[in-house]
Amino acid sequence: MRFLVELLATLVIALALGLASAWYMVDAPRIGLGVGAWQAVPAISSATADPYTRARIARTGEIALGAGEGLVFFADGDDRGTAFDGACDYSVSGETPTARLWTLAAVDRDGRLPAPATGRISLTSREILRDLDGRFTVTVSASARQGNWLPVEPKGAFRLVLRLYDTPLALSPGNGMTMPQIERGACR
Amino acid sequence: MIRSLVWMIGAILLAGIVHIVAVIGVPRFAVVDPWREIGAIANDEVFTRLPRAGPGGKTLPGLDPAMTHSVCRFSLDRGPMRLRAEVADAYWSLSLYDRSGLWVWGVDNRAAEQKPIDILVATDVQVAQLRETLPDELEDVVIVDWPGREGFAIYKLLVPTKSQEAETEQILATAKCGVAQFR
C-alpha cells in the first residue's frame, strides 16, 4: 500500500514538473542575451533552431525575423525591474546598437497591438527626433506627449518590442552593445 | 530517508523525460503553426497582401506594425517556384520559411542593391535538372536550394511615412509567385 502511494505521488510530481518546465521554456524565449531591461530573442534559422524555439513557433504561429535579417529585443519592465504599467509614463532614451533601421512598438502580453486614437502604433528610426549628438528620447505613455511619443493602453501590463534590421549584431551579439535606458516617470 | 531520496531521484528523471517528450511533441501536435495560419487567410502559390498589423484585423502574429507584408505559401511538387517583385528605396526584405515556420533564406535591400527580386526556389533534384539545361532567361536568377518540398515567402516593405503608404502598397502588389514556366 505504501509503495503504491509513493509510486503515484512520484508519477504526479514527475508529470507536473516535466510539463511545467516544458511550458516555461516554450512560452517565451528564455535563452538569449539580456542587456539592462532588454532581452534579445535569439536569431532563428531552420539550420540552428533549438527544440524550444521550434515548439514556440509551432505553438504561436509567429513569424520571426531570420538570422540574417535582424534582431528583436523585448522589455517587460524598466531598468529597475519594475513591470510596465499603462498608468505610468516611461522614457526610453539613449542609443541603439548599429542598425540600418529600427522600429519600436508596444504590445500587450498576448502580442496584440494597442488601439490608440491617433492610429500610431510604432516608431521608426527614420522618423524619430534626435538630439544633436544622435541620442533620442521616446516617451511611452497612454496620453499624448511632445516629441517622440509611443502610445499604450491606459491600463495593464505591456511589452516593448525593438526590432533592429540589418545589424552586425545579428551575427555577433554582445559586442559593445548599447541599448536604450528605460526609466519610469510619473504615474496617474 | 534513503527510500524517499530514491523516489525523488526517480521523479526528477521521469520529469526530464516528460519535459523532453512535451517539447518535442508540441510541433507535432500544434494547432496554430504558421503554415496552417497562412492557409486560413491566403491562397496558395500567389502573393496575398496581409492586413497591416494593428488592433483587430486577421493577420499573422509577430509582424512588425511599421511594415506592410505579403505572403505566398508554396509547394514544389509541380516544379520550382519563381518569385519576382519590384523593390522600394526604403527598407524591404524577402524571407523564405520552411514548412515549420523557421527562417531558411532571405534577401534585403542591401544585399540586392536596387535590382528587382527574381529568385527560383527548387529542390535538390530540380536544381540538378536546371543546371543541366539552364534556360537563358535564368542566368541572372538567384537559385535557392530548398530543404523539403513546402514553404512560404514573406515580402515586406517599410512604410516610411503615412503619405508614402499608397506608393509602398503598389510596390508590394508587384510581388509575384508561381510555378516557374520555361520556354
mmCIF file of C-alpha atoms in Angstrom:
data_model
loop_
_atom_site.group_PDB
_atom_site.id
_atom_site.type_symbol
_atom_site.label_atom_id
_atom_site.label_comp_id
_atom_site.label_asym_id
_atom_site.label_seq_id
_atom_site.Cartn_x
_atom_site.Cartn_y
_atom_site.Cartn_z
ATOM 1 C CA MET A 1 0.000 0.000 0.000
ATOM 2 C CA ARG A 2 2.743 2.398 0.962
ATOM 3 C CA PHE A 3 4.548 1.501 -2.248
ATOM 4 C CA LEU A 4 1.510 2.318 -4.365
ATOM 5 C CA VAL A 5 1.030 5.705 -2.707
ATOM 6 C CA GLU A 6 4.678 6.577 -3.202
ATOM 7 C CA LEU A 7 4.598 5.462 -6.832
ATOM 8 C CA LEU A 8 1.501 7.532 -7.520
ATOM 9 C CA ALA A 9 2.952 10.607 -5.817
ATOM 10 C CA THR A 10 6.173 10.237 -7.807
ATOM 11 C CA LEU A 11 4.303 9.966 -11.080
ATOM 12 C CA VAL A 12 2.173 13.013 -10.331
ATOM 13 C CA ILE A 13 5.203 15.066 -9.298
ATOM 14 C CA ALA A 14 7.158 13.963 -12.380
ATOM 15 C CA LEU A 15 4.307 14.832 -14.704
ATOM 16 C CA ALA A 16 3.726 18.224 -13.097
ATOM 17 C CA LEU A 17 7.433 19.128 -13.037
ATOM 18 C CA GLY A 18 8.013 17.964 -16.584
ATOM 19 C CA LEU A 19 5.021 19.749 -18.076
ATOM 20 C CA ALA A 20 5.518 22.933 -16.067
ATOM 21 C CA SER A 21 9.185 23.220 -17.037
ATOM 22 C CA ALA A 22 8.370 22.491 -20.672
ATOM 23 C CA TRP A 23 5.669 25.180 -20.617
ATOM 24 C CA TYR A 24 8.038 27.685 -19.020
ATOM 25 C CA MET A 25 10.729 27.138 -21.620
ATOM 26 C CA VAL A 26 8.398 27.149 -24.619
ATOM 27 C CA ASP A 27 6.205 30.062 -23.539
ATOM 28 C CA ALA A 28 8.781 32.811 -24.211
ATOM 29 C CA PRO A 29 12.393 32.948 -25.333
ATOM 30 C CA ARG A 30 14.490 32.211 -22.253
ATOM 31 C CA ILE A 31 17.845 31.539 -23.793
ATOM 32 C CA GLY A 32 19.443 34.656 -25.131
ATOM 33 C CA LEU A 33 21.256 37.790 -24.443
ATOM 34 C CA GLY A 34 19.990 40.315 -21.917
ATOM 35 C CA VAL A 35 21.126 43.929 -21.669
ATOM 36 C CA GLY A 36 19.550 46.023 -18.940
ATOM 37 C CA ALA A 37 15.812 45.609 -19.205
ATOM 38 C CA TRP A 38 16.109 44.262 -22.738
ATOM 39 C CA GLN A 39 16.084 40.622 -23.659
ATOM 40 C CA ALA A 40 17.164 39.533 -27.130
ATOM 41 C CA VAL A 41 15.139 36.934 -28.967
ATOM 42 C CA PRO A 42 17.779 34.547 -30.287
ATOM 43 C CA ALA A 43 18.120 34.722 -34.052
ATOM 44 C CA ILE A 44 16.047 31.997 -35.624
ATOM 45 C CA SER A 45 17.054 29.867 -38.559
ATOM 46 C CA SER A 46 15.962 26.417 -39.570
ATOM 47 C CA ALA A 47 19.549 25.220 -39.519
ATOM 48 C CA THR A 48 20.211 26.147 -35.900
ATOM 49 C CA ALA A 49 16.840 26.418 -34.144
ATOM 50 C CA ASP A 50 16.688 24.584 -30.816
ATOM 51 C CA PRO A 51 13.694 22.435 -29.848
ATOM 52 C CA TYR A 52 12.276 25.172 -27.607
ATOM 53 C CA THR A 53 12.242 27.655 -30.475
ATOM 54 C CA ARG A 54 10.678 25.079 -32.791
ATOM 55 C CA ALA A 55 7.966 24.377 -30.225
ATOM 56 C CA ARG A 56 7.302 28.075 -29.588
ATOM 57 C CA ILE A 57 6.935 28.886 -33.295
ATOM 58 C CA ALA A 58 4.665 25.884 -33.819
ATOM 59 C CA ARG A 59 2.501 26.925 -30.897
ATOM 60 C CA THR A 60 2.147 30.654 -31.570
ATOM 61 C CA GLY A 61 2.385 30.647 -35.356
ATOM 62 C CA GLU A 62 4.524 33.758 -35.090
ATOM 63 C CA ILE A 63 6.642 34.918 -37.982
ATOM 64 C CA ALA A 64 10.114 35.509 -36.587
ATOM 65 C CA LEU A 65 12.888 37.595 -38.059
ATOM 66 C CA GLY A 66 15.505 35.493 -39.784
ATOM 67 C CA ALA A 67 19.079 35.183 -38.616
ATOM 68 C CA GLY A 68 20.431 37.390 -41.386
ATOM 69 C CA GLU A 69 17.578 39.818 -41.276
ATOM 70 C CA GLY A 70 17.845 41.413 -37.905
ATOM 71 C CA LEU A 71 17.448 41.014 -34.189
ATOM 72 C CA VAL A 72 14.451 41.531 -31.918
ATOM 73 C CA PHE A 73 14.618 42.750 -28.333
ATOM 74 C CA PHE A 74 11.787 42.967 -25.897
ATOM 75 C CA ALA A 75 11.364 44.547 -22.474
ATOM 76 C CA ASP A 76 8.652 43.867 -19.925
ATOM 77 C CA GLY A 77 9.781 46.427 -17.386
ATOM 78 C CA ASP A 78 12.064 49.375 -16.686
ATOM 79 C CA ASP A 79 15.756 49.294 -15.807
ATOM 80 C CA ARG A 80 14.940 48.752 -12.125
ATOM 81 C CA GLY A 81 12.998 45.632 -12.980
ATOM 82 C CA THR A 82 9.547 47.049 -12.240
ATOM 83 C CA ALA A 83 6.974 45.691 -14.682
ATOM 84 C CA PHE A 84 5.464 48.164 -17.167
ATOM 85 C CA ASP A 85 2.089 49.571 -16.244
ATOM 86 C CA GLY A 86 -0.112 51.587 -18.597
ATOM 87 C CA ALA A 87 -0.843 54.009 -15.765
ATOM 88 C CA CYS A 88 2.749 55.298 -15.812
ATOM 89 C CA ASP A 89 4.908 57.223 -18.275
ATOM 90 C CA TYR A 90 8.229 55.747 -19.334
ATOM 91 C CA SER A 91 11.147 57.284 -21.138
ATOM 92 C CA VAL A 92 13.225 55.156 -23.457
ATOM 93 C CA SER A 93 16.403 57.078 -24.171
ATOM 94 C CA GLY A 94 19.927 56.806 -25.415
ATOM 95 C CA GLU A 95 21.007 54.958 -28.486
ATOM 96 C CA THR A 96 20.527 51.592 -30.120
ATOM 97 C CA PRO A 97 23.191 49.264 -31.481
ATOM 98 C CA THR A 98 24.160 49.967 -35.078
ATOM 99 C CA ALA A 99 21.374 49.046 -37.446
ATOM 100 C CA ARG A 100 20.176 50.369 -40.758
ATOM 101 C CA LEU A 101 16.659 50.633 -39.443
ATOM 102 C CA TRP A 102 14.932 50.044 -36.169
ATOM 103 C CA THR A 103 11.309 50.074 -35.137
ATOM 104 C CA LEU A 104 9.769 50.311 -31.679
ATOM 105 C CA ALA A 105 6.272 49.100 -30.836
ATOM 106 C CA ALA A 106 4.290 48.291 -27.703
ATOM 107 C CA VAL A 107 2.181 45.150 -27.467
ATOM 108 C CA ASP A 108 0.205 43.535 -24.686
ATOM 109 C CA ARG A 109 1.262 40.265 -23.102
ATOM 110 C CA ASP A 110 -0.503 38.284 -25.814
ATOM 111 C CA GLY A 111 1.308 40.204 -28.542
ATOM 112 C CA ARG A 112 -1.669 42.329 -29.522
ATOM 113 C CA LEU A 113 -1.137 45.953 -30.501
ATOM 114 C CA PRO A 114 -2.953 48.788 -28.717
ATOM 115 C CA ALA A 115 -5.741 50.764 -30.394
ATOM 116 C CA PRO A 116 -4.739 54.389 -29.805
ATOM 117 C CA ALA A 117 -6.932 57.207 -31.072
ATOM 118 C CA THR A 118 -4.128 58.658 -33.187
ATOM 119 C CA GLY A 119 -3.553 55.447 -35.084
ATOM 120 C CA ARG A 120 0.201 55.499 -34.493
ATOM 121 C CA ILE A 121 1.364 52.164 -33.159
ATOM 122 C CA SER A 122 5.073 52.204 -33.865
ATOM 123 C CA LEU A 123 8.066 54.493 -34.223
ATOM 124 C CA THR A 124 10.923 54.000 -36.635
ATOM 125 C CA SER A 125 14.485 55.270 -36.651
ATOM 126 C CA ARG A 126 13.706 57.216 -39.818
ATOM 127 C CA GLU A 127 11.024 59.412 -38.327
ATOM 128 C CA ILE A 128 12.340 59.848 -34.815
ATOM 129 C CA LEU A 129 13.568 63.204 -33.479
ATOM 130 C CA ARG A 130 17.093 63.177 -32.100
ATOM 131 C CA ASP A 131 19.487 65.395 -30.141
ATOM 132 C CA LEU A 132 22.444 66.904 -31.932
ATOM 133 C CA ASP A 133 24.609 64.047 -30.687
ATOM 134 C CA GLY A 134 22.286 61.416 -32.154
ATOM 135 C CA ARG A 135 20.622 60.343 -28.933
ATOM 136 C CA PHE A 136 16.863 60.131 -28.716
ATOM 137 C CA THR A 137 14.147 60.029 -26.074
ATOM 138 C CA VAL A 138 10.858 58.256 -26.637
ATOM 139 C CA THR A 139 8.036 58.812 -24.173
ATOM 140 C CA VAL A 140 5.814 55.791 -23.732
ATOM 141 C CA SER A 141 2.523 56.961 -22.321
ATOM 142 C CA ALA A 142 -1.214 56.441 -22.574
ATOM 143 C CA SER A 143 -1.745 60.182 -23.106
ATOM 144 C CA ALA A 144 -0.271 62.427 -25.810
ATOM 145 C CA ARG A 145 3.264 63.697 -25.181
ATOM 146 C CA GLN A 146 5.540 66.078 -27.025
ATOM 147 C CA GLY A 147 8.383 64.809 -29.140
ATOM 148 C CA ASN A 148 8.673 61.090 -29.797
ATOM 149 C CA TRP A 149 5.559 59.571 -28.338
ATOM 150 C CA LEU A 150 4.613 55.913 -28.354
ATOM 151 C CA PRO A 151 1.013 55.406 -27.169
ATOM 152 C CA VAL A 152 -0.023 52.478 -24.990
ATOM 153 C CA GLU A 153 -3.293 51.363 -23.436
ATOM 154 C CA PRO A 154 -4.028 53.235 -20.200
ATOM 155 C CA LYS A 155 -4.441 50.036 -18.182
ATOM 156 C CA GLY A 156 -2.434 46.920 -17.652
ATOM 157 C CA ALA A 157 0.948 45.486 -18.476
ATOM 158 C CA PHE A 158 2.630 45.844 -21.834
ATOM 159 C CA ARG A 159 5.794 44.853 -23.610
ATOM 160 C CA LEU A 160 8.128 46.979 -25.718
ATOM 161 C CA VAL A 161 9.453 45.364 -28.878
ATOM 162 C CA LEU A 162 12.544 46.830 -30.518
ATOM 163 C CA ARG A 163 13.375 45.374 -33.921
ATOM 164 C CA LEU A 164 16.811 46.056 -35.379
ATOM 165 C CA TYR A 165 17.062 45.440 -39.105
ATOM 166 C CA ASP A 166 20.272 44.698 -40.918
ATOM 167 C CA THR A 167 22.508 44.944 -37.888
ATOM 168 C CA PRO A 168 26.004 43.489 -37.500
ATOM 169 C CA LEU A 169 24.770 42.455 -34.066
ATOM 170 C CA ALA A 170 22.673 39.696 -35.632
ATOM 171 C CA LEU A 171 25.903 37.904 -36.466
ATOM 172 C CA SER A 172 27.889 38.625 -33.323
ATOM 173 C CA PRO A 173 25.591 39.656 -30.500
ATOM 174 C CA GLY A 174 27.027 41.166 -27.373
ATOM 175 C CA ASN A 175 29.994 43.102 -28.709
ATOM 176 C CA GLY A 176 29.897 46.567 -27.175
ATOM 177 C CA MET A 177 26.154 46.688 -27.182
ATOM 178 C CA THR A 178 24.425 49.844 -26.002
ATOM 179 C CA MET A 179 20.708 49.585 -25.519
ATOM 180 C CA PRO A 180 18.384 52.474 -24.652
ATOM 181 C CA GLN A 181 17.698 53.053 -20.978
ATOM 182 C CA ILE A 182 14.172 52.725 -19.698
ATOM 183 C CA GLU A 183 13.096 54.923 -16.802
ATOM 184 C CA ARG A 184 9.745 55.300 -15.167
ATOM 185 C CA GLY A 185 8.233 58.766 -14.959
ATOM 186 C CA ALA A 186 5.046 59.957 -13.341
ATOM 187 C CA CYS A 187 2.144 57.632 -12.652
ATOM 188 C CA ARG A 188 -1.514 58.548 -12.604
ATOM 189 C CA MET B 1 15.079 8.581 4.309
ATOM 190 C CA ILE B 2 17.015 6.716 1.609
ATOM 191 C CA ARG B 3 13.733 5.391 0.338
ATOM 192 C CA SER B 4 12.238 8.834 -0.256
ATOM 193 C CA LEU B 5 15.510 10.005 -1.821
ATOM 194 C CA VAL B 6 15.280 7.190 -4.357
ATOM 195 C CA TRP B 7 11.691 8.159 -5.141
ATOM 196 C CA MET B 8 12.744 11.767 -5.546
ATOM 197 C CA ILE B 9 15.528 10.923 -7.986
ATOM 198 C CA GLY B 10 13.064 8.778 -9.868
ATOM 199 C CA ALA B 11 10.597 11.675 -10.055
ATOM 200 C CA ILE B 12 13.243 14.065 -11.390
ATOM 201 C CA LEU B 13 14.426 11.608 -14.042
ATOM 202 C CA LEU B 14 10.868 10.961 -15.098
ATOM 203 C CA ALA B 15 10.144 14.728 -15.129
ATOM 204 C CA GLY B 16 13.088 15.120 -17.509
ATOM 205 C CA ILE B 17 11.613 12.564 -19.869
ATOM 206 C CA VAL B 18 8.186 14.226 -19.700
ATOM 207 C CA HIS B 19 9.852 17.604 -20.403
ATOM 208 C CA ILE B 20 11.656 16.325 -23.495
ATOM 209 C CA VAL B 21 8.636 14.480 -24.840
ATOM 210 C CA ALA B 22 6.416 17.530 -24.313
ATOM 211 C CA VAL B 23 8.818 19.961 -26.026
ATOM 212 C CA ILE B 24 9.396 17.671 -28.989
ATOM 213 C CA GLY B 25 5.724 16.804 -29.187
ATOM 214 C CA VAL B 26 4.484 20.398 -29.482
ATOM 215 C CA PRO B 27 5.412 20.958 -33.174
ATOM 216 C CA ARG B 28 3.850 17.610 -34.000
ATOM 217 C CA PHE B 29 0.507 18.382 -32.412
ATOM 218 C CA ALA B 30 0.441 22.169 -32.667
ATOM 219 C CA VAL B 31 -2.811 23.634 -33.872
ATOM 220 C CA VAL B 32 -1.673 27.095 -34.921
ATOM 221 C CA ASP B 33 1.602 26.624 -36.750
ATOM 222 C CA PRO B 34 2.382 29.409 -39.246
ATOM 223 C CA TRP B 35 1.757 27.095 -42.206
ATOM 224 C CA ARG B 36 -1.841 26.488 -41.193
ATOM 225 C CA GLU B 37 -2.377 30.106 -40.147
ATOM 226 C CA ILE B 38 -1.369 31.253 -43.629
ATOM 227 C CA GLY B 39 -3.590 28.616 -45.248
ATOM 228 C CA ALA B 40 -6.531 30.078 -43.362
ATOM 229 C CA ILE B 41 -6.078 33.640 -44.638
ATOM 230 C CA ALA B 42 -4.341 33.340 -48.011
ATOM 231 C CA ASN B 43 -4.461 31.306 -51.213
ATOM 232 C CA ASP B 44 -1.545 29.074 -52.143
ATOM 233 C CA GLU B 45 1.044 29.948 -54.757
ATOM 234 C CA VAL B 46 0.087 33.570 -55.090
ATOM 235 C CA PHE B 47 1.238 36.574 -53.067
ATOM 236 C CA THR B 48 -1.538 37.723 -50.749
ATOM 237 C CA ARG B 49 -1.280 41.059 -49.001
ATOM 238 C CA LEU B 50 -1.691 40.741 -45.256
ATOM 239 C CA PRO B 51 -3.672 43.361 -43.372
ATOM 240 C CA ARG B 52 -1.335 45.788 -41.599
ATOM 241 C CA ALA B 53 -0.524 44.587 -38.106
ATOM 242 C CA GLY B 54 -2.780 46.502 -35.820
ATOM 243 C CA PRO B 55 -5.632 46.216 -33.394
ATOM 244 C CA GLY B 56 -8.201 43.894 -34.900
ATOM 245 C CA GLY B 57 -7.865 42.512 -38.433
ATOM 246 C CA LYS B 58 -6.803 38.966 -39.142
ATOM 247 C CA THR B 59 -3.095 38.842 -39.744
ATOM 248 C CA LEU B 60 -0.149 36.724 -38.670
ATOM 249 C CA PRO B 61 1.349 37.127 -35.204
ATOM 250 C CA GLY B 62 4.781 38.662 -34.794
ATOM 251 C CA LEU B 63 4.688 41.028 -37.765
ATOM 252 C CA ASP B 64 6.186 44.488 -37.476
ATOM 253 C CA PRO B 65 3.428 47.158 -37.481
ATOM 254 C CA ALA B 66 5.795 49.564 -39.274
ATOM 255 C CA MET B 67 5.878 47.319 -42.335
ATOM 256 C CA THR B 68 3.415 46.061 -44.898
ATOM 257 C CA HIS B 69 3.584 42.353 -45.719
ATOM 258 C CA SER B 70 2.629 39.945 -48.438
ATOM 259 C CA VAL B 71 2.763 36.169 -48.103
ATOM 260 C CA CYS B 72 2.949 33.272 -50.567
ATOM 261 C CA ARG B 73 2.670 29.670 -49.425
ATOM 262 C CA PHE B 74 4.117 27.209 -51.915
ATOM 263 C CA SER B 75 4.842 23.589 -52.646
ATOM 264 C CA LEU B 76 7.496 22.412 -55.087
ATOM 265 C CA ASP B 77 5.538 19.338 -56.207
ATOM 266 C CA ARG B 78 4.645 20.846 -59.584
ATOM 267 C CA GLY B 79 8.073 22.346 -60.252
ATOM 268 C CA PRO B 80 10.356 25.099 -58.977
ATOM 269 C CA MET B 81 8.754 28.310 -57.733
ATOM 270 C CA ARG B 82 9.723 31.637 -59.179
ATOM 271 C CA LEU B 83 9.372 34.719 -57.000
ATOM 272 C CA ARG B 84 9.550 38.183 -58.502
ATOM 273 C CA ALA B 85 8.935 41.667 -57.162
ATOM 274 C CA GLU B 86 9.773 45.287 -57.704
ATOM 275 C CA VAL B 87 11.675 46.884 -54.847
ATOM 276 C CA ALA B 88 11.468 50.157 -52.948
ATOM 277 C CA ASP B 89 14.091 52.713 -51.942
ATOM 278 C CA ALA B 90 13.272 52.264 -48.283
ATOM 279 C CA TYR B 91 13.879 49.036 -46.374
ATOM 280 C CA TRP B 92 12.456 45.835 -47.808
ATOM 281 C CA SER B 93 13.170 42.157 -47.327
ATOM 282 C CA LEU B 94 12.073 38.874 -48.785
ATOM 283 C CA SER B 95 12.331 35.914 -46.415
ATOM 284 C CA LEU B 96 11.715 32.251 -47.067
ATOM 285 C CA TYR B 97 10.480 29.984 -44.287
ATOM 286 C CA ASP B 98 10.219 26.198 -44.209
ATOM 287 C CA ARG B 99 7.136 24.083 -43.503
ATOM 288 C CA SER B 100 7.539 24.503 -39.744
ATOM 289 C CA GLY B 101 7.845 28.292 -39.902
ATOM 290 C CA LEU B 102 11.605 28.550 -39.464
ATOM 291 C CA TRP B 103 13.611 31.050 -41.470
ATOM 292 C CA VAL B 104 15.747 29.491 -44.205
ATOM 293 C CA TRP B 105 16.872 32.181 -46.609
ATOM 294 C CA GLY B 106 16.388 35.859 -47.189
ATOM 295 C CA VAL B 107 17.441 38.877 -49.161
ATOM 296 C CA ASP B 108 17.113 42.542 -48.244
ATOM 297 C CA ASN B 109 17.764 45.857 -49.925
ATOM 298 C CA ARG B 110 21.431 45.976 -49.016
ATOM 299 C CA ALA B 111 22.269 42.523 -50.327
ATOM 300 C CA ALA B 112 20.346 43.030 -53.559
ATOM 301 C CA GLU B 113 21.072 46.745 -54.031
ATOM 302 C CA GLN B 114 18.195 48.110 -56.078
ATOM 303 C CA LYS B 115 17.695 45.317 -58.584
ATOM 304 C CA PRO B 116 14.217 43.792 -58.728
ATOM 305 C CA ILE B 117 13.846 40.494 -56.893
ATOM 306 C CA ASP B 118 13.979 37.431 -59.131
ATOM 307 C CA ILE B 119 14.599 34.106 -57.428
ATOM 308 C CA LEU B 120 13.884 30.493 -58.101
ATOM 309 C CA VAL B 121 13.203 28.057 -55.260
ATOM 310 C CA ALA B 122 13.899 24.426 -56.165
ATOM 311 C CA THR B 123 14.562 21.064 -54.545
ATOM 312 C CA ASP B 124 17.926 19.274 -54.896
ATOM 313 C CA VAL B 125 16.656 17.237 -57.824
ATOM 314 C CA GLN B 126 15.121 20.238 -59.566
ATOM 315 C CA VAL B 127 18.344 22.228 -59.089
ATOM 316 C CA ALA B 128 20.347 19.388 -60.667
ATOM 317 C CA GLN B 129 17.957 19.279 -63.624
ATOM 318 C CA LEU B 130 18.163 23.047 -64.048
ATOM 319 C CA ARG B 131 21.951 23.027 -64.015
ATOM 320 C CA GLU B 132 21.967 20.543 -66.858
ATOM 321 C CA THR B 133 19.827 22.630 -69.157
ATOM 322 C CA LEU B 134 19.844 26.112 -67.773
ATOM 323 C CA PRO B 135 17.368 28.216 -69.734
ATOM 324 C CA ASP B 136 18.907 31.510 -70.887
ATOM 325 C CA GLU B 137 16.383 33.569 -69.016
ATOM 326 C CA LEU B 138 17.525 32.061 -65.726
ATOM 327 C CA GLU B 139 21.120 33.261 -65.968
ATOM 328 C CA ASP B 140 20.527 36.232 -63.694
ATOM 329 C CA VAL B 141 18.143 34.460 -61.380
ATOM 330 C CA VAL B 142 19.176 33.517 -57.876
ATOM 331 C CA ILE B 143 18.523 29.811 -57.307
ATOM 332 C CA VAL B 144 17.704 28.735 -53.768
ATOM 333 C CA ASP B 145 18.256 25.090 -52.941
ATOM 334 C CA TRP B 146 15.199 24.239 -50.827
ATOM 335 C CA PRO B 147 15.173 21.741 -47.966
ATOM 336 C CA GLY B 148 11.901 19.793 -48.191
ATOM 337 C CA ARG B 149 9.052 20.454 -50.577
ATOM 338 C CA GLU B 150 6.962 23.115 -48.888
ATOM 339 C CA GLY B 151 7.479 26.579 -47.523
ATOM 340 C CA PHE B 152 6.310 30.156 -47.616
ATOM 341 C CA ALA B 153 7.727 33.510 -48.599
ATOM 342 C CA ILE B 154 7.120 36.817 -46.886
ATOM 343 C CA TYR B 155 7.834 40.051 -48.713
ATOM 344 C CA LYS B 156 7.839 43.117 -46.518
ATOM 345 C CA LEU B 157 8.315 46.795 -47.135
ATOM 346 C CA LEU B 158 8.805 49.601 -44.674
ATOM 347 C CA VAL B 159 6.080 52.228 -44.821
ATOM 348 C CA PRO B 160 8.323 55.269 -44.209
ATOM 349 C CA THR B 161 5.518 57.780 -43.662
ATOM 350 C CA LYS B 162 1.755 57.759 -43.795
ATOM 351 C CA SER B 163 1.863 59.716 -47.092
ATOM 352 C CA GLN B 164 4.016 57.040 -48.742
ATOM 353 C CA GLU B 165 1.624 54.268 -47.794
ATOM 354 C CA ALA B 166 -0.188 54.067 -51.168
ATOM 355 C CA GLU B 167 3.087 54.077 -53.088
ATOM 356 C CA THR B 168 4.524 51.332 -50.874
ATOM 357 C CA GLU B 169 1.387 49.211 -51.249
ATOM 358 C CA GLN B 170 1.731 49.493 -55.028
ATOM 359 C CA ILE B 171 5.260 48.116 -54.905
ATOM 360 C CA LEU B 172 4.092 45.342 -52.592
ATOM 361 C CA ALA B 173 1.409 44.432 -55.138
ATOM 362 C CA THR B 174 4.071 43.758 -57.799
ATOM 363 C CA ALA B 175 5.206 40.636 -55.928
ATOM 364 C CA LYS B 176 4.518 37.511 -57.957
ATOM 365 C CA CYS B 177 4.916 33.909 -57.041
ATOM 366 C CA GLY B 178 4.157 30.847 -59.147
ATOM 367 C CA VAL B 179 5.415 27.622 -60.673
ATOM 368 C CA ALA B 180 8.280 28.528 -62.998
ATOM 369 C CA GLN B 181 7.454 28.346 -66.699
ATOM 370 C CA PHE B 182 10.276 27.999 -69.197
ATOM 371 C CA ARG B 183 10.107 28.184 -72.912
#
